[in-house]
Amino acid sequence: MLSRNPLSLHALVLVSAILAPACKPEEGAATDTDATDSAATDTDATDTAATDTDATDTTATQPTTGETDTAATDTDATDTAATDTDTGGEACVLPDPPVTASIGVDFGDWPILDGEQQRIEVAAACTVETASNVDGEVEVALLCSQGEQVDVAIKLFVTAPADFAIDIQDGQAVTLDAYWQGEGHHVGEGEWFVLKAADTGAVLLAGVAHDNNTGVNEVLGALTIDTVEGVCPLPCGDECFDTLDPERIAFKFVHDEGPSIELVDGTRGQFLALGRRFDAVVSTAHKYYCLNCWNWYVWVIGSVAA
C-alpha cells in the first residue's frame, strides 16, 4: 500500500480509513448521521428508545472524546438501556462519520528487504525539512540517516479531522521508526510509523494502517497502545466462524504517567501527560472471523505542547 518511491511498483497510496481486505464488506452505510435526532437527548422517563434494539439507533452516535466524552452526559436514569441493547454498552458507541484518518509513507530510496514478504524497516535519526498541516492534511518531509543510508528523503502523510494539531518544526531533530510489508500468503500489506522528538523522546506523530500493532509499542517510549476486545457485541452471536461481519474492537492508549483513553473505531479522544496534549483518532478497529481474512486497524496520534 505504501511506496518506497512515488513512481515505482510500490507507489505511494494513502491508506483509506475504511480500507479493508477483499473479503471484507463495505463500511459506513449503516451509520445514521442525523445530528438532530432527539432520541440522543430525550430525558422522558418513558422514552421508548430504551427498548429499541435497532443496531443503528442514533442514541449511540455520540463520539468518544476522552475525559469530556459527551456520551456520558445523558442524565435520564431510565434511558441507559438504549445504549446497552443497541451496542452492548456505553463504550460501544456507533462510529462518528467525521472521525476518520489515514496514513501514508513515501520511503524514497530506502532499501527494500526481500524475504517471504518484501518489507522496509527504518530506525533512523532524521531532520525535519518541512512540516505542514492544512485542515487535517498533514505532510512531514524528512532527511533520515541510518548506517549506510545517509540523508535519504522520506515523507509522512496523515489525514485526520480538520482540527487535528501537530507540533513539528522545520529543522527539528527527530527519530523515525517505520515499517512496511508487502502482501504475502494470508497476510495483507500494511505499514506504521512513529516520529519522536530527539531531545525528549515525546511522540510527535504516529500512525498505523496494518492488520496488527506488532513492533509499534517497542518504539513508542512512554506510550503503550493495545487492542481491547469485548467492548462491542460479536456480530455472529456466541459462535463466530467464517462470517464477513467484523467485530468492532477498541484501542487503549496509555501513558506511563497514568492518563489513558479507550476508543472504538470512529471515535476520538485526548489526554494530558508530561506537559503535552495527545490527540488520538481511531478510524478502523475491526477483527474478522472469515476464512482467509485478517484484522484491519487504522489509527493516528499526535501531540502538542499543553
PDB file of C-alpha atoms in Angstrom:
ATOM      1  CA  MET A   1       0.000   0.000   0.000  1.00  0.00           C
ATOM      2  CA  LEU A   2       2.809   2.377   0.700  1.00  0.00           C
ATOM      3  CA  SER A   3       5.599   3.189  -1.630  1.00  0.00           C
ATOM      4  CA  ARG A   4       9.299   3.355  -1.392  1.00  0.00           C
ATOM      5  CA  ASN A   5       9.255   5.908  -4.204  1.00  0.00           C
ATOM      6  CA  PRO A   6       6.341   7.679  -5.844  1.00  0.00           C
ATOM      7  CA  LEU A   7       6.634   6.162  -9.361  1.00  0.00           C
ATOM      8  CA  SER A   8       7.718   2.570  -8.597  1.00  0.00           C
ATOM      9  CA  LEU A   9       5.659  -0.600  -8.384  1.00  0.00           C
ATOM     10  CA  HIS A  10       5.196   0.191  -4.746  1.00  0.00           C
ATOM     11  CA  ALA A  11       3.740   3.602  -5.476  1.00  0.00           C
ATOM     12  CA  LEU A  12       2.519   5.623  -2.526  1.00  0.00           C
ATOM     13  CA  VAL A  13      -1.145   5.263  -1.797  1.00  0.00           C
ATOM     14  CA  LEU A  14      -2.816   6.897   1.133  1.00  0.00           C
ATOM     15  CA  VAL A  15      -4.482   4.248   3.174  1.00  0.00           C
ATOM     16  CA  SER A  16      -8.171   4.993   3.487  1.00  0.00           C
ATOM     17  CA  ALA A  17      -9.718   4.862   6.908  1.00  0.00           C
ATOM     18  CA  ILE A  18     -12.295   2.422   5.554  1.00  0.00           C
ATOM     19  CA  LEU A  19      -9.759   0.222   3.823  1.00  0.00           C
ATOM     20  CA  ALA A  20     -10.351  -3.497   4.309  1.00  0.00           C
ATOM     21  CA  PRO A  21      -9.258  -6.778   2.663  1.00  0.00           C
ATOM     22  CA  ALA A  22     -11.119  -8.012  -0.400  1.00  0.00           C
ATOM     23  CA  CYS A  23     -13.310 -10.337   1.633  1.00  0.00           C
ATOM     24  CA  LYS A  24     -14.467  -7.529   3.879  1.00  0.00           C
ATOM     25  CA  PRO A  25     -17.773  -5.694   3.405  1.00  0.00           C
ATOM     26  CA  GLU A  26     -18.059  -2.013   2.633  1.00  0.00           C
ATOM     27  CA  GLU A  27     -18.356   0.061   5.794  1.00  0.00           C
ATOM     28  CA  GLY A  28     -20.238   3.191   6.787  1.00  0.00           C
ATOM     29  CA  ALA A  29     -23.582   2.630   5.125  1.00  0.00           C
ATOM     30  CA  ALA A  30     -25.354   1.643   8.320  1.00  0.00           C
ATOM     31  CA  THR A  31     -24.462   4.658  10.470  1.00  0.00           C
ATOM     32  CA  ASP A  32     -27.206   7.241  10.968  1.00  0.00           C
ATOM     33  CA  THR A  33     -25.567  10.678  10.883  1.00  0.00           C
ATOM     34  CA  ASP A  34     -28.607  12.798  11.731  1.00  0.00           C
ATOM     35  CA  ALA A  35     -27.180  15.161  14.349  1.00  0.00           C
ATOM     36  CA  THR A  36     -30.660  16.414  15.304  1.00  0.00           C
ATOM     37  CA  ASP A  37     -32.085  13.051  16.401  1.00  0.00           C
ATOM     38  CA  SER A  38     -33.947  13.892  19.573  1.00  0.00           C
ATOM     39  CA  ALA A  39     -33.534  10.328  20.879  1.00  0.00           C
ATOM     40  CA  ALA A  40     -29.937  11.112  21.838  1.00  0.00           C
ATOM     41  CA  THR A  41     -31.000  13.776  24.392  1.00  0.00           C
ATOM     42  CA  ASP A  42     -34.534  12.687  25.308  1.00  0.00           C
ATOM     43  CA  THR A  43     -34.969  12.781  29.104  1.00  0.00           C
ATOM     44  CA  ASP A  44     -38.540  11.448  29.175  1.00  0.00           C
ATOM     45  CA  ALA A  45     -38.665   8.659  31.730  1.00  0.00           C
ATOM     46  CA  THR A  46     -40.972   6.702  29.408  1.00  0.00           C
ATOM     47  CA  ASP A  47     -38.691   7.066  26.365  1.00  0.00           C
ATOM     48  CA  THR A  48     -39.351   4.051  24.148  1.00  0.00           C
ATOM     49  CA  ALA A  49     -35.773   4.268  22.840  1.00  0.00           C
ATOM     50  CA  ALA A  50     -34.783   2.392  25.971  1.00  0.00           C
ATOM     51  CA  THR A  51     -36.153  -0.802  24.442  1.00  0.00           C
ATOM     52  CA  ASP A  52     -35.128  -0.142  20.839  1.00  0.00           C
ATOM     53  CA  THR A  53     -32.943  -2.987  19.593  1.00  0.00           C
ATOM     54  CA  ASP A  54     -32.085  -1.416  16.208  1.00  0.00           C
ATOM     55  CA  ALA A  55     -28.267  -1.569  15.800  1.00  0.00           C
ATOM     56  CA  THR A  56     -28.349   1.804  14.015  1.00  0.00           C
ATOM     57  CA  ASP A  57     -30.137   3.612  16.870  1.00  0.00           C
ATOM     58  CA  THR A  58     -28.745   7.162  16.920  1.00  0.00           C
ATOM     59  CA  THR A  59     -28.808   7.238  20.735  1.00  0.00           C
ATOM     60  CA  ALA A  60     -25.318   5.750  20.410  1.00  0.00           C
ATOM     61  CA  THR A  61     -23.915   8.185  17.883  1.00  0.00           C
ATOM     62  CA  GLN A  62     -22.217  10.435  20.424  1.00  0.00           C
ATOM     63  CA  PRO A  63     -18.437  10.482  19.711  1.00  0.00           C
ATOM     64  CA  THR A  64     -15.968   9.471  22.376  1.00  0.00           C
ATOM     65  CA  THR A  65     -13.857  12.422  23.479  1.00  0.00           C
ATOM     66  CA  GLY A  66     -11.879  11.020  26.372  1.00  0.00           C
ATOM     67  CA  GLU A  67     -12.368  12.804  29.667  1.00  0.00           C
ATOM     68  CA  THR A  68     -15.054  15.038  28.186  1.00  0.00           C
ATOM     69  CA  ASP A  69     -16.957  12.202  26.480  1.00  0.00           C
ATOM     70  CA  THR A  70     -20.376  13.620  25.625  1.00  0.00           C
ATOM     71  CA  ALA A  71     -21.869  10.122  25.539  1.00  0.00           C
ATOM     72  CA  ALA A  72     -21.809  10.209  29.336  1.00  0.00           C
ATOM     73  CA  THR A  73     -23.878  13.415  29.695  1.00  0.00           C
ATOM     74  CA  ASP A  74     -27.309  11.780  29.369  1.00  0.00           C
ATOM     75  CA  THR A  75     -28.908  12.053  32.816  1.00  0.00           C
ATOM     76  CA  ASP A  76     -32.068  10.054  32.121  1.00  0.00           C
ATOM     77  CA  ALA A  77     -31.880   7.263  34.666  1.00  0.00           C
ATOM     78  CA  THR A  78     -34.316   5.094  32.690  1.00  0.00           C
ATOM     79  CA  ASP A  79     -32.762   5.564  29.228  1.00  0.00           C
ATOM     80  CA  THR A  80     -29.464   3.717  29.661  1.00  0.00           C
ATOM     81  CA  ALA A  81     -30.902   0.523  28.234  1.00  0.00           C
ATOM     82  CA  ALA A  82     -30.820   2.117  24.801  1.00  0.00           C
ATOM     83  CA  THR A  83     -27.047   2.039  24.645  1.00  0.00           C
ATOM     84  CA  ASP A  84     -26.793  -1.386  26.256  1.00  0.00           C
ATOM     85  CA  THR A  85     -29.359  -3.063  23.988  1.00  0.00           C
ATOM     86  CA  ASP A  86     -28.249  -1.453  20.750  1.00  0.00           C
ATOM     87  CA  THR A  87     -24.482  -1.641  21.025  1.00  0.00           C
ATOM     88  CA  GLY A  88     -23.502  -3.783  24.008  1.00  0.00           C
ATOM     89  CA  GLY A  89     -22.578  -0.987  26.402  1.00  0.00           C
ATOM     90  CA  GLU A  90     -21.862   2.724  26.712  1.00  0.00           C
ATOM     91  CA  ALA A  91     -18.295   2.219  25.442  1.00  0.00           C
ATOM     92  CA  CYS A  92     -19.585   0.784  22.153  1.00  0.00           C
ATOM     93  CA  VAL A  93     -20.890   3.963  20.583  1.00  0.00           C
ATOM     94  CA  LEU A  94     -21.635   3.961  16.881  1.00  0.00           C
ATOM     95  CA  PRO A  95     -18.876   5.424  14.663  1.00  0.00           C
ATOM     96  CA  ASP A  96     -18.963   9.174  14.148  1.00  0.00           C
ATOM     97  CA  PRO A  97     -18.623   9.645  10.352  1.00  0.00           C
ATOM     98  CA  PRO A  98     -16.340  12.733  10.522  1.00  0.00           C
ATOM     99  CA  VAL A  99     -13.856  10.865  12.726  1.00  0.00           C
ATOM    100  CA  THR A 100     -11.679   9.244  10.083  1.00  0.00           C
ATOM    101  CA  ALA A 101      -7.953   9.024   9.456  1.00  0.00           C
ATOM    102  CA  SER A 102      -5.400   7.585   7.069  1.00  0.00           C
ATOM    103  CA  ILE A 103      -1.616   7.385   6.850  1.00  0.00           C
ATOM    104  CA  GLY A 104       0.967   7.087   4.114  1.00  0.00           C
ATOM    105  CA  VAL A 105       4.758   6.793   3.951  1.00  0.00           C
ATOM    106  CA  ASP A 106       6.943   7.545   0.949  1.00  0.00           C
ATOM    107  CA  PHE A 107      10.160   5.678   1.777  1.00  0.00           C
ATOM    108  CA  GLY A 108      12.026   7.196  -1.166  1.00  0.00           C
ATOM    109  CA  ASP A 109      15.255   5.284  -1.843  1.00  0.00           C
ATOM    110  CA  TRP A 110      15.242   3.350   1.415  1.00  0.00           C
ATOM    111  CA  PRO A 111      16.127  -0.262   0.560  1.00  0.00           C
ATOM    112  CA  ILE A 112      13.524  -2.992   0.308  1.00  0.00           C
ATOM    113  CA  LEU A 113      14.357  -6.211   2.153  1.00  0.00           C
ATOM    114  CA  ASP A 114      13.427  -9.400   0.318  1.00  0.00           C
ATOM    115  CA  GLY A 115      12.036 -12.477   2.023  1.00  0.00           C
ATOM    116  CA  GLU A 116       8.772 -14.392   2.185  1.00  0.00           C
ATOM    117  CA  GLN A 117       7.306 -10.890   2.100  1.00  0.00           C
ATOM    118  CA  GLN A 118       9.058  -7.780   0.962  1.00  0.00           C
ATOM    119  CA  ARG A 119       9.472  -5.248   3.762  1.00  0.00           C
ATOM    120  CA  ILE A 120      11.085  -1.957   4.694  1.00  0.00           C
ATOM    121  CA  GLU A 121      12.397  -1.243   8.183  1.00  0.00           C
ATOM    122  CA  VAL A 122      13.564   2.170   9.376  1.00  0.00           C
ATOM    123  CA  ALA A 123      15.080   3.180  12.740  1.00  0.00           C
ATOM    124  CA  ALA A 124      16.763   6.431  11.806  1.00  0.00           C
ATOM    125  CA  ALA A 125      17.900   9.809  13.063  1.00  0.00           C
ATOM    126  CA  CYS A 126      16.235  12.490  10.967  1.00  0.00           C
ATOM    127  CA  THR A 127      15.920  16.204  10.426  1.00  0.00           C
ATOM    128  CA  VAL A 128      12.586  17.799   9.566  1.00  0.00           C
ATOM    129  CA  GLU A 129      12.848  19.680   6.284  1.00  0.00           C
ATOM    130  CA  THR A 130       9.241  20.875   6.264  1.00  0.00           C
ATOM    131  CA  ALA A 131       6.094  20.134   8.230  1.00  0.00           C
ATOM    132  CA  SER A 132       2.619  21.353   7.311  1.00  0.00           C
ATOM    133  CA  ASN A 133      -0.941  20.821   8.450  1.00  0.00           C
ATOM    134  CA  VAL A 134      -3.776  22.226   6.356  1.00  0.00           C
ATOM    135  CA  ASP A 135      -7.189  21.360   7.797  1.00  0.00           C
ATOM    136  CA  GLY A 136      -6.011  17.959   8.970  1.00  0.00           C
ATOM    137  CA  GLU A 137      -3.953  17.177   5.857  1.00  0.00           C
ATOM    138  CA  VAL A 138      -0.508  16.637   7.389  1.00  0.00           C
ATOM    139  CA  GLU A 139       2.736  16.275   5.444  1.00  0.00           C
ATOM    140  CA  VAL A 140       6.194  15.937   7.018  1.00  0.00           C
ATOM    141  CA  ALA A 141       9.328  15.829   4.838  1.00  0.00           C
ATOM    142  CA  LEU A 142      12.411  14.289   6.468  1.00  0.00           C
ATOM    143  CA  LEU A 143      16.057  13.617   5.717  1.00  0.00           C
ATOM    144  CA  CYS A 144      16.973  10.382   7.515  1.00  0.00           C
ATOM    145  CA  SER A 145      20.230   8.534   8.180  1.00  0.00           C
ATOM    146  CA  GLN A 146      20.825   5.002   9.419  1.00  0.00           C
ATOM    147  CA  GLY A 147      24.042   3.085   8.807  1.00  0.00           C
ATOM    148  CA  GLU A 148      24.916   3.290   5.128  1.00  0.00           C
ATOM    149  CA  GLN A 149      21.735   5.214   4.381  1.00  0.00           C
ATOM    150  CA  VAL A 150      22.589   8.923   4.679  1.00  0.00           C
ATOM    151  CA  ASP A 151      20.144  11.804   4.222  1.00  0.00           C
ATOM    152  CA  VAL A 152      17.510   9.704   2.486  1.00  0.00           C
ATOM    153  CA  ALA A 153      14.323  11.679   1.804  1.00  0.00           C
ATOM    154  CA  ILE A 154      11.245  10.185   3.479  1.00  0.00           C
ATOM    155  CA  LYS A 155       7.788  11.747   3.631  1.00  0.00           C
ATOM    156  CA  LEU A 156       4.960  11.068   6.061  1.00  0.00           C
ATOM    157  CA  PHE A 157       1.331  11.744   5.199  1.00  0.00           C
ATOM    158  CA  VAL A 158      -1.639  11.806   7.572  1.00  0.00           C
ATOM    159  CA  THR A 159      -5.258  12.771   7.123  1.00  0.00           C
ATOM    160  CA  ALA A 160      -7.271  13.442  10.258  1.00  0.00           C
ATOM    161  CA  PRO A 161     -10.125  15.695  11.424  1.00  0.00           C
ATOM    162  CA  ALA A 162      -9.588  19.339  10.449  1.00  0.00           C
ATOM    163  CA  ASP A 163      -8.658  20.469  13.973  1.00  0.00           C
ATOM    164  CA  PHE A 164      -6.050  17.722  14.475  1.00  0.00           C
ATOM    165  CA  ALA A 165      -2.931  19.535  15.735  1.00  0.00           C
ATOM    166  CA  ILE A 166       0.756  18.765  15.348  1.00  0.00           C
ATOM    167  CA  ASP A 167       3.813  20.412  16.893  1.00  0.00           C
ATOM    168  CA  ILE A 168       6.644  19.670  14.445  1.00  0.00           C
ATOM    169  CA  GLN A 169       9.085  22.395  13.467  1.00  0.00           C
ATOM    170  CA  ASP A 170      11.200  22.832  10.331  1.00  0.00           C
ATOM    171  CA  GLY A 171      14.803  21.911  11.154  1.00  0.00           C
ATOM    172  CA  GLN A 172      13.823  19.906  14.245  1.00  0.00           C
ATOM    173  CA  ALA A 173      15.887  16.836  15.158  1.00  0.00           C
ATOM    174  CA  VAL A 174      13.658  13.756  15.378  1.00  0.00           C
ATOM    175  CA  THR A 175      13.802   9.984  15.278  1.00  0.00           C
ATOM    176  CA  LEU A 176      11.739   7.882  12.900  1.00  0.00           C
ATOM    177  CA  ASP A 177      10.765   4.252  13.309  1.00  0.00           C
ATOM    178  CA  ALA A 178       8.767   2.982  10.354  1.00  0.00           C
ATOM    179  CA  TYR A 179       7.779  -0.335   8.814  1.00  0.00           C
ATOM    180  CA  TRP A 180       6.144  -1.514   5.615  1.00  0.00           C
ATOM    181  CA  GLN A 181       5.397  -5.030   4.412  1.00  0.00           C
ATOM    182  CA  GLY A 182       4.151  -6.248   1.073  1.00  0.00           C
ATOM    183  CA  GLU A 183       1.266  -8.657   0.723  1.00  0.00           C
ATOM    184  CA  GLY A 184       2.085 -12.298   1.424  1.00  0.00           C
ATOM    185  CA  HIS A 185       0.335 -15.644   1.859  1.00  0.00           C
ATOM    186  CA  HIS A 186      -2.729 -14.948   4.049  1.00  0.00           C
ATOM    187  CA  VAL A 187      -1.080 -11.665   5.066  1.00  0.00           C
ATOM    188  CA  GLY A 188      -2.033  -8.233   3.779  1.00  0.00           C
ATOM    189  CA  GLU A 189       0.349  -5.391   3.150  1.00  0.00           C
ATOM    190  CA  GLY A 190       0.444  -2.551   5.646  1.00  0.00           C
ATOM    191  CA  GLU A 191       2.636  -0.092   7.486  1.00  0.00           C
ATOM    192  CA  TRP A 192       3.158   2.065  10.549  1.00  0.00           C
ATOM    193  CA  PHE A 193       5.429   4.875  11.728  1.00  0.00           C
ATOM    194  CA  VAL A 194       6.391   6.630  14.971  1.00  0.00           C
ATOM    195  CA  LEU A 195       8.004  10.089  14.894  1.00  0.00           C
ATOM    196  CA  LYS A 196       9.539  11.326  18.164  1.00  0.00           C
ATOM    197  CA  ALA A 197      11.425  14.406  19.325  1.00  0.00           C
ATOM    198  CA  ALA A 198      15.135  13.557  19.515  1.00  0.00           C
ATOM    199  CA  ASP A 199      15.717  15.579  22.695  1.00  0.00           C
ATOM    200  CA  THR A 200      12.734  14.499  24.824  1.00  0.00           C
ATOM    201  CA  GLY A 201      11.549  11.261  23.233  1.00  0.00           C
ATOM    202  CA  ALA A 202       7.989  12.621  23.116  1.00  0.00           C
ATOM    203  CA  VAL A 203       5.786  11.120  20.422  1.00  0.00           C
ATOM    204  CA  LEU A 204       5.049  13.904  17.953  1.00  0.00           C
ATOM    205  CA  LEU A 205       3.094  11.872  15.414  1.00  0.00           C
ATOM    206  CA  ALA A 206       2.384   8.179  14.913  1.00  0.00           C
ATOM    207  CA  GLY A 207       0.034   6.083  12.845  1.00  0.00           C
ATOM    208  CA  VAL A 208      -0.899   2.542  11.888  1.00  0.00           C
ATOM    209  CA  ALA A 209      -2.577   1.095   8.797  1.00  0.00           C
ATOM    210  CA  HIS A 210      -1.993  -2.596   9.322  1.00  0.00           C
ATOM    211  CA  ASP A 211      -3.529  -5.876  10.441  1.00  0.00           C
ATOM    212  CA  ASN A 212      -1.707  -5.726  13.787  1.00  0.00           C
ATOM    213  CA  ASN A 213       0.287  -3.491  16.123  1.00  0.00           C
ATOM    214  CA  THR A 214       3.417  -5.666  16.033  1.00  0.00           C
ATOM    215  CA  GLY A 215       6.560  -3.653  16.731  1.00  0.00           C
ATOM    216  CA  VAL A 216       4.821  -0.366  17.469  1.00  0.00           C
ATOM    217  CA  ASN A 217       4.853  -0.480  21.272  1.00  0.00           C
ATOM    218  CA  GLU A 218       8.561  -1.281  21.283  1.00  0.00           C
ATOM    219  CA  VAL A 219       9.346   2.186  19.892  1.00  0.00           C
ATOM    220  CA  LEU A 220       6.602   4.354  21.406  1.00  0.00           C
ATOM    221  CA  GLY A 221       8.553   5.140  24.563  1.00  0.00           C
ATOM    222  CA  ALA A 222       6.201   6.364  27.307  1.00  0.00           C
ATOM    223  CA  LEU A 223       3.083   5.342  25.368  1.00  0.00           C
ATOM    224  CA  THR A 224       1.501   1.914  25.064  1.00  0.00           C
ATOM    225  CA  ILE A 225      -1.281   1.206  22.579  1.00  0.00           C
ATOM    226  CA  ASP A 226      -3.101  -2.133  22.710  1.00  0.00           C
ATOM    227  CA  THR A 227      -6.301  -3.688  21.375  1.00  0.00           C
ATOM    228  CA  VAL A 228      -9.255  -4.322  23.671  1.00  0.00           C
ATOM    229  CA  GLU A 229     -11.820  -6.964  22.729  1.00  0.00           C
ATOM    230  CA  GLY A 230     -15.292  -7.487  24.172  1.00  0.00           C
ATOM    231  CA  VAL A 231     -16.223  -3.805  24.059  1.00  0.00           C
ATOM    232  CA  CYS A 232     -18.839  -4.364  21.353  1.00  0.00           C
ATOM    233  CA  PRO A 233     -21.032  -7.433  20.791  1.00  0.00           C
ATOM    234  CA  LEU A 234     -19.900 -10.142  18.424  1.00  0.00           C
ATOM    235  CA  PRO A 235     -21.552  -9.792  15.004  1.00  0.00           C
ATOM    236  CA  CYS A 236     -22.328 -13.506  14.854  1.00  0.00           C
ATOM    237  CA  GLY A 237     -23.532 -14.425  18.344  1.00  0.00           C
ATOM    238  CA  ASP A 238     -21.682 -16.826  20.610  1.00  0.00           C
ATOM    239  CA  GLU A 239     -20.079 -18.824  17.811  1.00  0.00           C
ATOM    240  CA  CYS A 240     -18.139 -16.969  15.137  1.00  0.00           C
ATOM    241  CA  PHE A 241     -16.829 -18.825  12.112  1.00  0.00           C
ATOM    242  CA  ASP A 242     -16.417 -17.650   8.540  1.00  0.00           C
ATOM    243  CA  THR A 243     -18.625 -14.587   8.871  1.00  0.00           C
ATOM    244  CA  LEU A 244     -17.966 -11.480   6.796  1.00  0.00           C
ATOM    245  CA  ASP A 245     -19.116  -9.121   9.537  1.00  0.00           C
ATOM    246  CA  PRO A 246     -16.245  -7.866  11.722  1.00  0.00           C
ATOM    247  CA  GLU A 247     -16.232  -7.419  15.457  1.00  0.00           C
ATOM    248  CA  ARG A 248     -15.666  -3.805  16.433  1.00  0.00           C
ATOM    249  CA  ILE A 249     -12.882  -3.664  18.981  1.00  0.00           C
ATOM    250  CA  ALA A 250     -11.160  -0.798  20.797  1.00  0.00           C
ATOM    251  CA  PHE A 251      -7.679   0.601  21.228  1.00  0.00           C
ATOM    252  CA  LYS A 252      -6.437   1.647  24.654  1.00  0.00           C
ATOM    253  CA  PHE A 253      -3.865   4.453  24.714  1.00  0.00           C
ATOM    254  CA  VAL A 254      -1.901   4.528  27.987  1.00  0.00           C
ATOM    255  CA  HIS A 255       0.844   6.933  29.068  1.00  0.00           C
ATOM    256  CA  ASP A 256       3.422   5.930  31.670  1.00  0.00           C
ATOM    257  CA  GLU A 257       2.359   8.922  33.779  1.00  0.00           C
ATOM    258  CA  GLY A 258      -1.104   7.390  34.211  1.00  0.00           C
ATOM    259  CA  PRO A 259      -3.507   9.035  31.729  1.00  0.00           C
ATOM    260  CA  SER A 260      -5.292   6.637  29.404  1.00  0.00           C
ATOM    261  CA  ILE A 261      -8.192   6.535  26.989  1.00  0.00           C
ATOM    262  CA  GLU A 262     -10.089   3.702  25.302  1.00  0.00           C
ATOM    263  CA  LEU A 263     -11.565   4.280  21.843  1.00  0.00           C
ATOM    264  CA  VAL A 264     -13.600   2.132  19.465  1.00  0.00           C
ATOM    265  CA  ASP A 265     -13.427   2.781  15.736  1.00  0.00           C
ATOM    266  CA  GLY A 266     -14.849   6.059  14.528  1.00  0.00           C
ATOM    267  CA  THR A 267     -14.088   7.861  17.781  1.00  0.00           C
ATOM    268  CA  ARG A 268     -11.527  10.318  19.079  1.00  0.00           C
ATOM    269  CA  GLY A 269     -10.107  11.324  22.452  1.00  0.00           C
ATOM    270  CA  GLN A 270      -7.480  13.472  24.142  1.00  0.00           C
ATOM    271  CA  PHE A 271      -5.393  13.307  27.319  1.00  0.00           C
ATOM    272  CA  LEU A 272      -2.603  15.293  29.001  1.00  0.00           C
ATOM    273  CA  ALA A 273       0.778  13.898  30.042  1.00  0.00           C
ATOM    274  CA  LEU A 274       4.190  15.457  30.739  1.00  0.00           C
ATOM    275  CA  GLY A 275       3.110  18.873  29.528  1.00  0.00           C
ATOM    276  CA  ARG A 276       1.729  17.653  26.214  1.00  0.00           C
ATOM    277  CA  ARG A 277      -1.792  17.187  24.909  1.00  0.00           C
ATOM    278  CA  PHE A 278      -2.227  13.949  22.976  1.00  0.00           C
ATOM    279  CA  ASP A 279      -4.939  13.644  20.332  1.00  0.00           C
ATOM    280  CA  ALA A 280      -5.867  10.086  19.294  1.00  0.00           C
ATOM    281  CA  VAL A 281      -8.133   9.154  16.377  1.00  0.00           C
ATOM    282  CA  VAL A 282      -9.218   5.538  15.814  1.00  0.00           C
ATOM    283  CA  SER A 283     -10.618   5.270  12.315  1.00  0.00           C
ATOM    284  CA  THR A 284     -10.865   1.475  11.928  1.00  0.00           C
ATOM    285  CA  ALA A 285     -10.539  -1.305  14.509  1.00  0.00           C
ATOM    286  CA  HIS A 286     -12.012  -4.497  13.089  1.00  0.00           C
ATOM    287  CA  LYS A 287     -11.463  -8.136  13.983  1.00  0.00           C
ATOM    288  CA  TYR A 288     -12.536 -10.558  11.243  1.00  0.00           C
ATOM    289  CA  TYR A 289     -13.651 -14.167  11.562  1.00  0.00           C
ATOM    290  CA  CYS A 290     -13.986 -15.029   7.872  1.00  0.00           C
ATOM    291  CA  LEU A 291     -11.617 -17.548   6.339  1.00  0.00           C
ATOM    292  CA  ASN A 292      -8.526 -16.041   4.686  1.00  0.00           C
ATOM    293  CA  CYS A 293      -9.319 -12.653   6.220  1.00  0.00           C
ATOM    294  CA  TRP A 294      -7.160 -10.574   8.515  1.00  0.00           C
ATOM    295  CA  ASN A 295      -7.874  -7.826  11.011  1.00  0.00           C
ATOM    296  CA  TRP A 296      -7.577  -4.211   9.983  1.00  0.00           C
ATOM    297  CA  TYR A 297      -6.549  -1.231  12.102  1.00  0.00           C
ATOM    298  CA  VAL A 298      -6.144   2.453  11.244  1.00  0.00           C
ATOM    299  CA  TRP A 299      -5.298   4.977  13.951  1.00  0.00           C
ATOM    300  CA  VAL A 300      -3.235   8.133  14.356  1.00  0.00           C
ATOM    301  CA  ILE A 301      -1.988  10.034  17.385  1.00  0.00           C
ATOM    302  CA  GLY A 302      -0.283  13.405  17.617  1.00  0.00           C
ATOM    303  CA  SER A 303       0.737  15.750  20.409  1.00  0.00           C
ATOM    304  CA  VAL A 304       1.290  19.441  21.021  1.00  0.00           C
ATOM    305  CA  ALA A 305       2.649  21.409  23.948  1.00  0.00           C
ATOM    306  CA  ALA A 306      -0.141  21.826  26.505  1.00  0.00           C
TER     307      ALA A 306
END
